[in-house]
Short mmCIF file of C-alpha atoms in Angstrom, two decimals:
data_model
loop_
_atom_site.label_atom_id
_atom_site.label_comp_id
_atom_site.label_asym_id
_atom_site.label_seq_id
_atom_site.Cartn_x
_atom_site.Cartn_y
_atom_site.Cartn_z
CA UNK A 51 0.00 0.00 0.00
CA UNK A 52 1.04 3.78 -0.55
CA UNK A 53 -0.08 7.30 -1.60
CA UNK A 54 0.53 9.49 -4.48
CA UNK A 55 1.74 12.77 -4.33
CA UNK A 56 -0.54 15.37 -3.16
CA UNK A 57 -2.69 17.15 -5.09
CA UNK A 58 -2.00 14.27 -7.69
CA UNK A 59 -5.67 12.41 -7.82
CA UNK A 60 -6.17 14.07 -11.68
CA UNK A 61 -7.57 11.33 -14.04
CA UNK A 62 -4.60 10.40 -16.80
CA UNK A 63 -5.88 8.62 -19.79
CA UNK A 64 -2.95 6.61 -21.31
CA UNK A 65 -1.51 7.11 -24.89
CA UNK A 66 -2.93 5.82 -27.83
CA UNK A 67 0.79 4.21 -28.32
CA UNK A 68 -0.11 1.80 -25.51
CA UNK A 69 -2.74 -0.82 -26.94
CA UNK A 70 -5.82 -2.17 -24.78
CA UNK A 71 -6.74 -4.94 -27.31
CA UNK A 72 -10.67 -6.03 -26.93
CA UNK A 73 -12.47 -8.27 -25.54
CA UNK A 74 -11.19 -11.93 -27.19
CA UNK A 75 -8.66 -10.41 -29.14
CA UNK A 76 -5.29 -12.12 -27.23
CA UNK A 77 -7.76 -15.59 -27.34
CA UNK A 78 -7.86 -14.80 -31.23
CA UNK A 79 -4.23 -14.34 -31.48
CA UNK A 80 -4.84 -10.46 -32.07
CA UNK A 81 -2.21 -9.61 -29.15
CA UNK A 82 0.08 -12.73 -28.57
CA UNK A 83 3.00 -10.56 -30.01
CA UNK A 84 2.93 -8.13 -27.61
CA UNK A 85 4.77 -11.22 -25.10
CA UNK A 86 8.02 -9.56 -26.77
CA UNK A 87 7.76 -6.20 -28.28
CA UNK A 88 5.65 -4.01 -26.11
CA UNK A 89 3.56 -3.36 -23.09
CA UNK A 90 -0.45 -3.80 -23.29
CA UNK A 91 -3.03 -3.29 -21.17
CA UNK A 92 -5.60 -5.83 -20.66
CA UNK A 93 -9.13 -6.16 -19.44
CA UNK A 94 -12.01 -8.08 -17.93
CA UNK A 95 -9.75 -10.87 -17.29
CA UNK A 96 -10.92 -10.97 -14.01
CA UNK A 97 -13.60 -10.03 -11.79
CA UNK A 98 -11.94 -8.77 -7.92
CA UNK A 99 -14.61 -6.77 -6.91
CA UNK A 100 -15.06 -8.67 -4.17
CA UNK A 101 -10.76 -8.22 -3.78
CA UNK A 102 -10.78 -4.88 -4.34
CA UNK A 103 -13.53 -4.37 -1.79
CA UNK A 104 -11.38 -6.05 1.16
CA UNK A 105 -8.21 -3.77 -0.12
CA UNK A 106 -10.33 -0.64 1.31
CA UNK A 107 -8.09 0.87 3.98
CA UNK A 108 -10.56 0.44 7.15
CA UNK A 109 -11.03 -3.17 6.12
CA UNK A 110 -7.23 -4.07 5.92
CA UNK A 111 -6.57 -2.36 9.46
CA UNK A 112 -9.44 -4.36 10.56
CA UNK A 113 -8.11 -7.56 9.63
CA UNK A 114 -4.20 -7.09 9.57
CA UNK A 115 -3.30 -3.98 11.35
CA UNK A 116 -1.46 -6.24 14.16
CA UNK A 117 0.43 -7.84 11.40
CA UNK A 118 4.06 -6.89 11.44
CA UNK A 119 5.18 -5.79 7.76
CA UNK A 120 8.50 -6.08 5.90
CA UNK A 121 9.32 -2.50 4.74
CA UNK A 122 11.73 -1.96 1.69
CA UNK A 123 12.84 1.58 0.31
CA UNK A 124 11.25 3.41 -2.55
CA UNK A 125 14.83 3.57 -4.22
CA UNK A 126 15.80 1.74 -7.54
CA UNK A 127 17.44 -1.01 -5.52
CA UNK A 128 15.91 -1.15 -2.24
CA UNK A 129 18.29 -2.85 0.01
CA UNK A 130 17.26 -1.66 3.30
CA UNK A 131 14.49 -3.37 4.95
CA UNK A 132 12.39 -2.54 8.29
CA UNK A 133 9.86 -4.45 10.36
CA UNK A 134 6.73 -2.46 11.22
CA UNK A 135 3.06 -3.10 12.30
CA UNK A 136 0.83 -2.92 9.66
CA UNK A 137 -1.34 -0.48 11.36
CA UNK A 138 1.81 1.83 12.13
CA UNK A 139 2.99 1.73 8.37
CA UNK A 140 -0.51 3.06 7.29
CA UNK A 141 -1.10 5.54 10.00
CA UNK A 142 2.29 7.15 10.40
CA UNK A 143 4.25 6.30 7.32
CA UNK A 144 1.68 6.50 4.35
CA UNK A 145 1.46 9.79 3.82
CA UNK A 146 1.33 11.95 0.16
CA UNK A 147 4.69 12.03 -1.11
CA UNK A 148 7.27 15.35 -0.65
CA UNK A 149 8.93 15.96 -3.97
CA UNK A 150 12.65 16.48 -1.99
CA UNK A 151 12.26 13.22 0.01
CA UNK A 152 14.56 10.61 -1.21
CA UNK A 153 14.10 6.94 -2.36
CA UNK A 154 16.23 5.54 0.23
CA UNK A 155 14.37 7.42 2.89
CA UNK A 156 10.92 6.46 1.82
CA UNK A 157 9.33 2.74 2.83
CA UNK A 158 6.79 0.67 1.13
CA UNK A 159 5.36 -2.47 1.36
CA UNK A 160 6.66 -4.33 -1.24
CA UNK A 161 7.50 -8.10 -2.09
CA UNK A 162 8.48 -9.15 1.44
CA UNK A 163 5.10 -11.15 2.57
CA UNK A 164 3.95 -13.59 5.14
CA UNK A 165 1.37 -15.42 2.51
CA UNK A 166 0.01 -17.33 5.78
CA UNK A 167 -0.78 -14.17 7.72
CA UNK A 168 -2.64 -12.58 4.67
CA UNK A 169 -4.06 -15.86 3.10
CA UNK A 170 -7.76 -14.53 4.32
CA UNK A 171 -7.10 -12.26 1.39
CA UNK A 172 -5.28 -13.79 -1.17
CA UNK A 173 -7.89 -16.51 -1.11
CA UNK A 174 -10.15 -13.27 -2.78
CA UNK A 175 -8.08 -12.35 -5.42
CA UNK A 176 -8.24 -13.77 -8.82
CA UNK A 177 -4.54 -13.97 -10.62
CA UNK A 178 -4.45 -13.03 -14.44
CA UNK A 179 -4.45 -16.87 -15.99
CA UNK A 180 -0.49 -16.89 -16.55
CA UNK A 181 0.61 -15.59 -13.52
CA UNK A 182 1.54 -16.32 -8.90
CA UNK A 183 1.17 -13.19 -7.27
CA UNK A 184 3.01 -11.39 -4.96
CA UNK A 185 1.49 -8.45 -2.92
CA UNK A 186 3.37 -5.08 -4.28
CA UNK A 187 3.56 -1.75 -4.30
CA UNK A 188 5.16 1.23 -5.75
CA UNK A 189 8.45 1.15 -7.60
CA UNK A 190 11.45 3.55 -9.12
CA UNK A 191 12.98 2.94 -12.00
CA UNK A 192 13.32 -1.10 -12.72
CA UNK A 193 13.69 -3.40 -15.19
CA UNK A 194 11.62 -6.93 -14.40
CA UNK A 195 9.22 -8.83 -16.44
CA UNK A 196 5.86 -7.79 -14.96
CA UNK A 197 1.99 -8.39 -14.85
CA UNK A 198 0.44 -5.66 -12.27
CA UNK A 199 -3.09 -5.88 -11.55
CA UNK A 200 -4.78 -2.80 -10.05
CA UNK A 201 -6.72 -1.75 -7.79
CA UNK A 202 -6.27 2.06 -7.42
CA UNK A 203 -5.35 4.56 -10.05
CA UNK A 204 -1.67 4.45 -10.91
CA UNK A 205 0.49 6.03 -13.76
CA UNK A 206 3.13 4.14 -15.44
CA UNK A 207 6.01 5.16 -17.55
CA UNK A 208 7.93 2.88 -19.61
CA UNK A 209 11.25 2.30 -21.51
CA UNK A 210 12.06 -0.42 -24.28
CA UNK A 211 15.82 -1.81 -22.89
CA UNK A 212 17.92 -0.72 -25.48
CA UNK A 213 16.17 3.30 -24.19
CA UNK A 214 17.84 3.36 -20.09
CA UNK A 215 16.31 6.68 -19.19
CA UNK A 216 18.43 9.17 -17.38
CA UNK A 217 17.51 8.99 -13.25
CA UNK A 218 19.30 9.53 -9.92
CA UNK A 219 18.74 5.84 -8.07
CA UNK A 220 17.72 7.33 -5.06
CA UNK A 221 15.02 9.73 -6.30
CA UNK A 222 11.99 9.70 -6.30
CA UNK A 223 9.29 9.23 -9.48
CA UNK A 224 7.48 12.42 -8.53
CA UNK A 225 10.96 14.22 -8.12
CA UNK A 226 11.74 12.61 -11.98
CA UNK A 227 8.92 13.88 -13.21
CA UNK A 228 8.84 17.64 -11.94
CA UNK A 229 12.51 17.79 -12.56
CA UNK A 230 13.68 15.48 -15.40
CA UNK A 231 10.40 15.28 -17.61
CA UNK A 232 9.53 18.48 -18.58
CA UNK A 233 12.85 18.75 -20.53
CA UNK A 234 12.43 15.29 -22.51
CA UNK A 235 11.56 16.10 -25.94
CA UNK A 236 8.69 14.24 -27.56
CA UNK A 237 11.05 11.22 -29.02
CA UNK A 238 12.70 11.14 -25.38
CA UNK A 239 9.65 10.75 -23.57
CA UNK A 240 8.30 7.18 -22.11
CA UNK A 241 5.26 5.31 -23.05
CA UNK A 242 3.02 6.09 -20.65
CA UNK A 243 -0.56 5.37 -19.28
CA UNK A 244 -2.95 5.13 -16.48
CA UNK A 245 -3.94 1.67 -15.28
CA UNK A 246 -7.40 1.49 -13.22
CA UNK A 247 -9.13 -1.10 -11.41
CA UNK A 248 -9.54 -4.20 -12.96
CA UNK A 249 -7.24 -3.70 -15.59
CA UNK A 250 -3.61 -6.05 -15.85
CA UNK A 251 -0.24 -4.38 -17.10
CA UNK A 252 1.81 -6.71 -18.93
CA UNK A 253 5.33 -6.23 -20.43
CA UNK A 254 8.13 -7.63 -22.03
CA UNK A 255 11.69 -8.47 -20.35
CA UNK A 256 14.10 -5.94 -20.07
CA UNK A 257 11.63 -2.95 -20.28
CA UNK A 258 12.34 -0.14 -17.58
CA UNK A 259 9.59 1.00 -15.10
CA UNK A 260 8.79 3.30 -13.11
CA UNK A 261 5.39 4.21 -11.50
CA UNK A 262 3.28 7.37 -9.83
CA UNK A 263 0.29 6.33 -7.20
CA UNK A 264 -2.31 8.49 -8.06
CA UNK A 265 -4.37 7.97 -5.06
CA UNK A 266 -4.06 5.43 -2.38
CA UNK A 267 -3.21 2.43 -4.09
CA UNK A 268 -3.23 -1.41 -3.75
CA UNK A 269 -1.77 -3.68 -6.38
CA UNK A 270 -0.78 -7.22 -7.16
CA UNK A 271 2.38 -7.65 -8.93
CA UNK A 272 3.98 -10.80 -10.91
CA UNK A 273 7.15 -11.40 -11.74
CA UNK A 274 7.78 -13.58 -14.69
CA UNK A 275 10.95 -15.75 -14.83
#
């Protein structure tokens, strides 16, 4: 779990250069390619409604804030870890995000989970039909293999490999984005979008990542192998 930046809740549509193929189209081999050239955005693969519901902040206090929560930092290579309460990660820690705070000084909950502890909700959620989940949040600028399935409002920004954007490691993606962005010119820019509830992210190996909460955000992740 973790907030966007404040004042950041404004609706993004994504680019037109990011496909959401139709309903049946990767069944009718309309989107199969995409495995190795690009990101795609797919939907109705799923139905977590019922998921989404129990990812509402009261409910997951009410069921896990006792639960004691491995921590890693915001950076691009998160090596430092902390053990927190749940309920003391959401109450003190998740706050909107300050544009001068640094990677390595900001903590998520991300990757590191307890699957026994939180099995009362996993058992809920609904994985994408090629996928194992792991429980995930927020990330800098990275470059796994990735399925993300939403629910919150989050923006992504995306790199093919052989285009390694320019970023300081231990900055943040809002600080990239006030400070680096604006002076990208049109062919320097990422692919970007805005994924939404119930839609899945997929994209190829290699690609490089980065991504902006939007609002208060819960997401499954999957790493492909």
């Amino acid at each position: 779990m973790a907030r966007g930046p404040a004042g950041g809740s404004a609706r993004l549509a994504a680019l037109a250069a990011l496909a959401r193929p139709g309903s049946g189209s990767w069944e009718a081999g309309g989107g199969g390619w995409y495995a190795f050239l690009r990101p795609v955005i797919l939907q109705g693969l799923t139905d977590n409604s019922r998921f989404r519901a129990l990812c509402s902040r009261e409910r997951l206090l009410a069921s896990f804030g006792d639960n004691v929560v491995r921590l890693s930092t915001a950076n691009t290579y998160s090596y430092r870890k902390v053990d927190l309460p749940f309920q003391e990660y959401v109450e003190q820690l998740l706050h909107p995000q300050d544009p001068a705070s640094l990677g390595n000084d900001t903590l998520y909950f991300f990757g590191d989970n307890n699957f026994t502890e939180w099995a009362s909700l996993f058992r809920h959620y609904s994985p994408p039909p090629f996928g194992i989940l792991a429980l995930g949040l927020g990330t800098c600028w990275l470059q796994d293999p990735i399925v993300t399935s939403c629910s919150c409002q989050q923006r992504w920004f995306l790199y093919p490999p052989e285009k390694a954007p320019e970023f300081h490691p231990n900055k943040t993606t809002l600080a990239w984005l006030q400070d680096t962005y604006p002076a990208l010119t049109s062919s320097e820019r990422p692919l970007e979008c805005t994924i939404r509830a119930g839609e899945v992210l997929y994209f190829p190996d290699r690609w490089w990542h980065a991504t902006l909460n939007l609002d208060t955000s819960v997401f499954i992740s999957t790493f492909l192998g």
